Coordinates of C-alpha atoms and ligand atoms in Angstrom, one line a residue:
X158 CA -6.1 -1.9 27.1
X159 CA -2.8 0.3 26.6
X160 CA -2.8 3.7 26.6
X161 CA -2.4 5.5 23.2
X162 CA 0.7 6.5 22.1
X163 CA -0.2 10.6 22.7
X164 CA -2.3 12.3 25.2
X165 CA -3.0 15.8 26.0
X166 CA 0.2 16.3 28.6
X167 CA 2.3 15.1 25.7
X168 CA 0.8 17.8 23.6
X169 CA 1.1 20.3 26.2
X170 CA 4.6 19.9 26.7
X171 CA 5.4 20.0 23.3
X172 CA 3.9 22.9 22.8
X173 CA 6.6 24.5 26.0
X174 CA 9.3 22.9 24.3
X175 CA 8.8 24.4 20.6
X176 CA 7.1 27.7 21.5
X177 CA 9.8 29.7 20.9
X178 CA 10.9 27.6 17.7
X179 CA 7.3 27.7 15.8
X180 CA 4.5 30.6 15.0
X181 CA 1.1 30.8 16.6
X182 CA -1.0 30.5 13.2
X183 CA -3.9 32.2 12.6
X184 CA -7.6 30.9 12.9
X185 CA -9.9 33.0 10.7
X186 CA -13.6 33.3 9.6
X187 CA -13.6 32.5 6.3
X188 CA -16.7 34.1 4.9
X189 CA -17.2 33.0 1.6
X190 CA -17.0 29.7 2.2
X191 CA -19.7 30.2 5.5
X192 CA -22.1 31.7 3.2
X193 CA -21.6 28.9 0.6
X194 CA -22.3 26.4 3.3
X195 CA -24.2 28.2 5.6
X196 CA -21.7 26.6 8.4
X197 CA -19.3 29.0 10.6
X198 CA -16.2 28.1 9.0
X199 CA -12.6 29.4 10.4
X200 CA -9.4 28.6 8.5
X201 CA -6.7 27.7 10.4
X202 CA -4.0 29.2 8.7
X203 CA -0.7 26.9 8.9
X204 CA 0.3 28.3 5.3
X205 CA 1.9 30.9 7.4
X206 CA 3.8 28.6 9.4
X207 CA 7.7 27.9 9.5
X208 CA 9.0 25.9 6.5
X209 CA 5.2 26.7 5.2
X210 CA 3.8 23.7 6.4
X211 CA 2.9 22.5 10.1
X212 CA 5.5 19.6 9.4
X213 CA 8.1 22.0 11.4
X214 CA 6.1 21.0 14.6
X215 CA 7.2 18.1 14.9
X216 CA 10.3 17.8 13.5
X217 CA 11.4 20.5 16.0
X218 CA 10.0 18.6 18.8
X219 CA 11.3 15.2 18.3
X220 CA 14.6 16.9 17.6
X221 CA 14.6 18.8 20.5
X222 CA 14.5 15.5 22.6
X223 CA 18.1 14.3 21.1
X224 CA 21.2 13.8 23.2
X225 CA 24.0 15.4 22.7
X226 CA 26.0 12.2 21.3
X227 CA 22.8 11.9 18.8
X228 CA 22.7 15.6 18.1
X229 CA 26.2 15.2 16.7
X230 CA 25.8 11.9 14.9
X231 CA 22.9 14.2 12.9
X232 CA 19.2 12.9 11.8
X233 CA 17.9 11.1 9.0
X234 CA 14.7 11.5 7.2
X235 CA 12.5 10.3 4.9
X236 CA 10.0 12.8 2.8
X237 CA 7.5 13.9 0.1
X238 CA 8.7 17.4 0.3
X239 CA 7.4 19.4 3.8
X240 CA 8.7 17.0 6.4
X241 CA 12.3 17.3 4.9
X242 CA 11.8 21.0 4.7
X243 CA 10.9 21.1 8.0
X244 CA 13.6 18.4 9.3
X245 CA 16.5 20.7 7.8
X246 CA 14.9 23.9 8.8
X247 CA 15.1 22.9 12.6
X248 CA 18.2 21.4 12.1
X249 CA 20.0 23.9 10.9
X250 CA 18.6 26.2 13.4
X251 CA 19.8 23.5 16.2
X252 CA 23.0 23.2 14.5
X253 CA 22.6 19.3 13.9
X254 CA 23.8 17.5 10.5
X255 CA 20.6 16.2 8.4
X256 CA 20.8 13.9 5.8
X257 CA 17.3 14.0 3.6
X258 CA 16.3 10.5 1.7
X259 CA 13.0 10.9 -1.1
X260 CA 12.1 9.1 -3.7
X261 CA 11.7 10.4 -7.8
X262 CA 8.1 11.6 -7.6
X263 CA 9.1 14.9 -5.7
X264 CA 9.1 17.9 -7.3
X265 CA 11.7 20.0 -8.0
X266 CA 10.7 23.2 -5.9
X267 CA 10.7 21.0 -2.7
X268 CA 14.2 19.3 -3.4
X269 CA 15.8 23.0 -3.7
X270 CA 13.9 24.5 -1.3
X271 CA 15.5 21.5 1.6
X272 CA 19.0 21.6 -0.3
X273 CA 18.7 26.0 0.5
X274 CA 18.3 25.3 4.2
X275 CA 21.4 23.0 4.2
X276 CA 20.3 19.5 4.1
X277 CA 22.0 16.7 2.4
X278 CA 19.7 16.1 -0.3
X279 CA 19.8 11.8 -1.5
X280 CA 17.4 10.7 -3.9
X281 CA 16.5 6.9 -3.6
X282 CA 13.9 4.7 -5.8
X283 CA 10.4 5.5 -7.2
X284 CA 8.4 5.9 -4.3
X285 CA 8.7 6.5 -0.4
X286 CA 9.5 2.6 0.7
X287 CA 12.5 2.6 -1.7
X288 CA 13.7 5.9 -0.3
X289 CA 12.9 4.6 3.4
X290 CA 15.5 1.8 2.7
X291 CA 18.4 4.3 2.4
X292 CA 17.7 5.7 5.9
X293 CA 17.2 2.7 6.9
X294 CA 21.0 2.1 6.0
X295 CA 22.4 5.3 7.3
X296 CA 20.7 4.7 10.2
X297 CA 22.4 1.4 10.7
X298 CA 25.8 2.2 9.3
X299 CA 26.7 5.9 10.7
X300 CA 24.0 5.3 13.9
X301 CA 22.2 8.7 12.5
X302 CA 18.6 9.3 14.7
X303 CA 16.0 8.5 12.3
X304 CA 12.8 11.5 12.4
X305 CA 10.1 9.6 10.9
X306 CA 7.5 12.1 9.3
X307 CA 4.4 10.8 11.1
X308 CA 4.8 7.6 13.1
X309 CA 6.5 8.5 16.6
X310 CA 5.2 10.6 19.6
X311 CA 7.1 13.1 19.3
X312 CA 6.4 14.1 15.9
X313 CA 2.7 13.4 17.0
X314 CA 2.4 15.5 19.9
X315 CA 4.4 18.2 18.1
X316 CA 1.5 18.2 15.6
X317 CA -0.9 18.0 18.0
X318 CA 0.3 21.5 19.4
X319 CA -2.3 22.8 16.9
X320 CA -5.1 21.3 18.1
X321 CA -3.7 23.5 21.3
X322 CA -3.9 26.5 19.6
X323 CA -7.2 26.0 17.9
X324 CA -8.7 25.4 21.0
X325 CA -6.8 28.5 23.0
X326 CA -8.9 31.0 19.5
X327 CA -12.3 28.8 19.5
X328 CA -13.0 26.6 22.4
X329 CA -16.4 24.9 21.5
X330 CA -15.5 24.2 17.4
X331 CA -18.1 21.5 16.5
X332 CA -15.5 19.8 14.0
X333 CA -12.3 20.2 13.1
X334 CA -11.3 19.4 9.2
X335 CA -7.9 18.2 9.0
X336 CA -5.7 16.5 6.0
X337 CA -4.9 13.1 6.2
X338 CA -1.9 10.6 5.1
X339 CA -0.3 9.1 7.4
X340 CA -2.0 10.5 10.7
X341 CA 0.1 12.1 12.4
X342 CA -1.4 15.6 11.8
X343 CA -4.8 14.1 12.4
X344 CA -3.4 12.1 15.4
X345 CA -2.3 15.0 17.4
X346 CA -5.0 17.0 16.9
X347 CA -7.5 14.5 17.4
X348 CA -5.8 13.7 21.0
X349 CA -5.3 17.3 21.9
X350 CA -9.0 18.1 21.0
X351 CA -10.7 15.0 22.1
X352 CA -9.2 16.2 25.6
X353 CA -10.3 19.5 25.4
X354 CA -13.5 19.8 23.5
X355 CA -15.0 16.4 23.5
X356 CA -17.6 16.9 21.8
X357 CA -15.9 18.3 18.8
X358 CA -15.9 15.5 15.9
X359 CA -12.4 15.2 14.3
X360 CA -13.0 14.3 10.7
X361 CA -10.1 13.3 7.7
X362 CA -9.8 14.4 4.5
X363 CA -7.4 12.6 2.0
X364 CA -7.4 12.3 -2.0
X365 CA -9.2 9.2 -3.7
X366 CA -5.9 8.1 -5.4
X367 CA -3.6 6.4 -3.0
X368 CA -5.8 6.5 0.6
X369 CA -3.4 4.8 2.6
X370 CA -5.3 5.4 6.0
X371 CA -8.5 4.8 4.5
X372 CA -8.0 1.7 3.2
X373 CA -6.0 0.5 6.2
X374 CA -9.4 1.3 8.5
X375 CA -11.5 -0.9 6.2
X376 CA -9.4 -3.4 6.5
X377 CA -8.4 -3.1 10.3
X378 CA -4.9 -3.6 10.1
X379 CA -2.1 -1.5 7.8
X380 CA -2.2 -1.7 4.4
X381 CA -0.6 -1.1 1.2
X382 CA -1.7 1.1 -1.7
X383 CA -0.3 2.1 -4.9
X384 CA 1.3 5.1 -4.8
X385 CA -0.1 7.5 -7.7
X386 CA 0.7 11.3 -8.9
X387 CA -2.1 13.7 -7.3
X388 CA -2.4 17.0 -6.7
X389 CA -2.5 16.6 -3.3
X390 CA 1.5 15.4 -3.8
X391 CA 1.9 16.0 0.1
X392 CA -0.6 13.4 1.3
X393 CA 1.1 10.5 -0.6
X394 CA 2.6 7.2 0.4
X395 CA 1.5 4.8 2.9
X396 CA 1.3 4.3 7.0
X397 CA 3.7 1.6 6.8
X398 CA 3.0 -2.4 7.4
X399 CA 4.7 -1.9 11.0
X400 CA 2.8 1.3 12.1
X401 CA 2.7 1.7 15.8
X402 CA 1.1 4.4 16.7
X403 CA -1.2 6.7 14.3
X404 CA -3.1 3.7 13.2
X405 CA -4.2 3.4 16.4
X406 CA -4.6 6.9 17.2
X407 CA -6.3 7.4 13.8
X408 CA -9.0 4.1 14.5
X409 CA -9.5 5.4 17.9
X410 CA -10.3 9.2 17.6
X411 CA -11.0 10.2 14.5
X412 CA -14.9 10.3 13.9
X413 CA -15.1 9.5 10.0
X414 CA -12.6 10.1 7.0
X415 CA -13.6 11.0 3.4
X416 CA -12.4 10.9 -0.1
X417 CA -11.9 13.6 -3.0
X418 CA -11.0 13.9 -6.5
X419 CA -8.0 15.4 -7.6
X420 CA -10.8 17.8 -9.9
X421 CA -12.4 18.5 -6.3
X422 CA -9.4 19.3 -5.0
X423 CA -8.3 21.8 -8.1
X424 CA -11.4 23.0 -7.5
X425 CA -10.7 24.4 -4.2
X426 CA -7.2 25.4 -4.3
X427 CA -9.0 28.0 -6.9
X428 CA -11.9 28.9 -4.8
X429 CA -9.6 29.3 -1.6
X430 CA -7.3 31.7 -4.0
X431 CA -10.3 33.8 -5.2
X432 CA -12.5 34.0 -2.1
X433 CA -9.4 34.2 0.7
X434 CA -6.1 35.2 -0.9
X435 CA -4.5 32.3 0.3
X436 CA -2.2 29.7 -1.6
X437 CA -2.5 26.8 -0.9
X438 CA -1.0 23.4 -1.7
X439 CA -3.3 20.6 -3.1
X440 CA -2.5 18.5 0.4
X441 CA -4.0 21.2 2.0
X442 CA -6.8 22.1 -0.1
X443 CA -9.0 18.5 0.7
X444 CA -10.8 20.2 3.7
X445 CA -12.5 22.7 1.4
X446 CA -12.9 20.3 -1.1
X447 CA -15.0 18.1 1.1
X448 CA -16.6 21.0 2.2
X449 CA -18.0 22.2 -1.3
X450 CA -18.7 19.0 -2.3
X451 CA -21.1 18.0 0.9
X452 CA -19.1 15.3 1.8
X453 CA -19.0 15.2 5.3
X454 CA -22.6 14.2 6.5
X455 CA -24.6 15.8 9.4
X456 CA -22.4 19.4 9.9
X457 CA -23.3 22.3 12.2
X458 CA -22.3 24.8 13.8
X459 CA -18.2 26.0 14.0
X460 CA -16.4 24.1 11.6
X461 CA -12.2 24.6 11.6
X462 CA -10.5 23.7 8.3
X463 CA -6.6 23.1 9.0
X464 CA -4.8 24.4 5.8
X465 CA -1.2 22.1 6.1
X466 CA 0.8 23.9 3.9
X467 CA 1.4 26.1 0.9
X468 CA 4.3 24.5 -0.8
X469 CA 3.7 24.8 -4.6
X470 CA 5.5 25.3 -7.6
X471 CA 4.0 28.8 -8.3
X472 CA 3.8 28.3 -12.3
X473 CA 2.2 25.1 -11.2
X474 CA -0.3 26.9 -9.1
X475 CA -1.2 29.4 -11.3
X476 CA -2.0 26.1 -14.0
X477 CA -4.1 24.7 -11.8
X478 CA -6.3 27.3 -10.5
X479 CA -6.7 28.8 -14.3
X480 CA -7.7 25.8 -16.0
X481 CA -11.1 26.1 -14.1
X482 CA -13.3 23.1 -15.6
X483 CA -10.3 21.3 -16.9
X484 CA -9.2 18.4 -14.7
X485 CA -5.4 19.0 -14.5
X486 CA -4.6 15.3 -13.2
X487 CA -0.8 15.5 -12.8
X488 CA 1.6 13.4 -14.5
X489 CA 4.6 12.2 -12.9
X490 CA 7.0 13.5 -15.4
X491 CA 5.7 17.3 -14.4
X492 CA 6.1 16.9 -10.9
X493 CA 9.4 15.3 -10.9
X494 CA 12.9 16.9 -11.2
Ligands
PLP653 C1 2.4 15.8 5.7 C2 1.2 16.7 5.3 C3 -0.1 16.3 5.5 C4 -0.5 15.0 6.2 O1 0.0 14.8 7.5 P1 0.1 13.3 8.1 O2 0.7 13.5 9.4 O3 1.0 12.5 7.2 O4 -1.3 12.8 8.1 C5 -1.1 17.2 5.1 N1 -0.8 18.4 4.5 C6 0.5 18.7 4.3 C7 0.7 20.0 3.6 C8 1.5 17.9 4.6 O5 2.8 18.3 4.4

């Protein structure tokens, strides 16, 4: 059997690489939510990273490994929102050109906040395959270095540099929640801990419209979903029918994945607000959600929740965690522009 893609020396020299580039998140006790579940629960807080998502992991690492002759050509790069941020953050700061692609269903708070750093903004089809085709193109006609947000080592390993950091703050964690879409979050973490604390379970999170992942484990091999508007706007799109390595990383380390409802995960971007001061993006609210909900069977002990990002329209935000009963399913109009 071959290797895996990522292992724990991967991770660990990613993490020497972008150390200087990236912050050392928090991990905090969250107490409410430990006395609403009657689990230890820490928070670990990648709100408060660069870019305000992890995606700047990475990004920065995989850039980091570029020639010179690439670094000049400039990167290319598909995204929902975070990855691109996080692609034209550390390009910019590595002085390379970067040429985002993304498709019509992103909002309009993530499209300025890339375009602010610098980026090339191009706007491409109705959903992440039709923008994926334009930097397919660019890649082929001005040999640009594709960074693809999930499915490549580097990005994985970069990712994985949490899992590192997580385990530096609480070494024995007895699971580790993490938001799921295309695995590359989950991947790296799930290699770095499965190294370190074995006997930690590594468990997925992702919304119940558009599963990618979920449905590609059920069926053993990558497949296709229909891409819908959700809350959790971050965790959208699919693994890709040519995945070649967080499908593998996903099946192999990753102890169970669960579903929740975009009300679930309202929900708990509210109670997070209320009970922790924290924002948080609907991507990076599923942990909680599956948490108050009793999703996740047979829990004990230290539980860490990753929270991915907090990129949200505020006026969006402040919709959401007002209109407490309401189910504020999005609609694609809203979110795009
Ligand atoms: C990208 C992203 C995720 C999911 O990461 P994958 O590597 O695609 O599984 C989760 N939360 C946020 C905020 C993200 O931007």
């Amino acid at each position: 059997m071959t290797p895996l893609s990522v292992d724990i020396d991967d991770v660990r020299e990613a993490r020497s690489l972008i150390r200087n580039e990236i912050r050392h998140t928090p991990l905090t006790p969250a107490g409410a939510l430990s006395a609403d579940t009657g689990l230890e629960v820490f928070l670990k807080l990648e709100t408060l990273q660069e870019t305000g998502s992890f995606k700047v992991r990475g990004a920065t690492n995989r850039m980091l490994r570029l020639s010179p002759a690439e670094r000049r050509r400039g990167v290319v790069t598909v995204s929902t929102g975070n990855h691109g941020r996080a692609v034209a953050h550390a390009a910019a700061r590595l002085g390379i050109p970067a040429v985002v692609c993304m498709s019509t269903l992103v909002p309009g708070n993530k499209i300025q906040a890339i375009e602010a750093l610098g980026a090339e903004i191009r706007i491409a089809g109705d959903n992440q395959d039709e923008a994926g085709h334009e930097a397919a193109r660019l890649v082929e006609e001005q040999a640009m270095t594709l960074v693809p947000p999930f499915d490549d080592p580097h990005v994985i390993a970069g990712q994985g540099t949490i899992g590192l950091e997580i385990h530096e703050d609480l070494p024995e964690p007895d699971a580790i929640i993490v938001p799921l879409s295309g695995g590359g979050l989950i991947g790296g973490v799930a290699a770095a801990t499965k190294a370190l604390a074995p006997r930690a379970r590594v468990i997925g999170v992702t919304m119940d419209r558009g599963a990618a992942m979920f449905e590609s484990l059920k069926a053993g091999h990558p497949v296709e979903v229909e891409e819908l508007p959700t809350l959790a706007d971050s965790l959208g799109g699919g693994i890709g029918p040519d995945n070649r390595h967080t499908f593998r990383l996903v099946r192999e380390l990753v102890d169970d994945v669960v579903l929740v409802s975009e009300a679930e995960i309202a929900a708990a971007m509210g109670y997070i607000f209320r009970t922790a001061g924290l924002v948080t993006e609907g991507a990076a609210a599923v942990g909680v959600a599956a948490l108050m909900t009793g999703r996740i069977s047979d829990l004990a002990g230290a539980v860490v929740v990753v929270l991915s990002g907090r990129n949200v329209d505020p006026d969006r935000f402040i919709e959401i965690v007002t209109r407490a009963g309401e189910v504020p399913v999005p609609s694609p109009r809203r979110d795009s522009g």
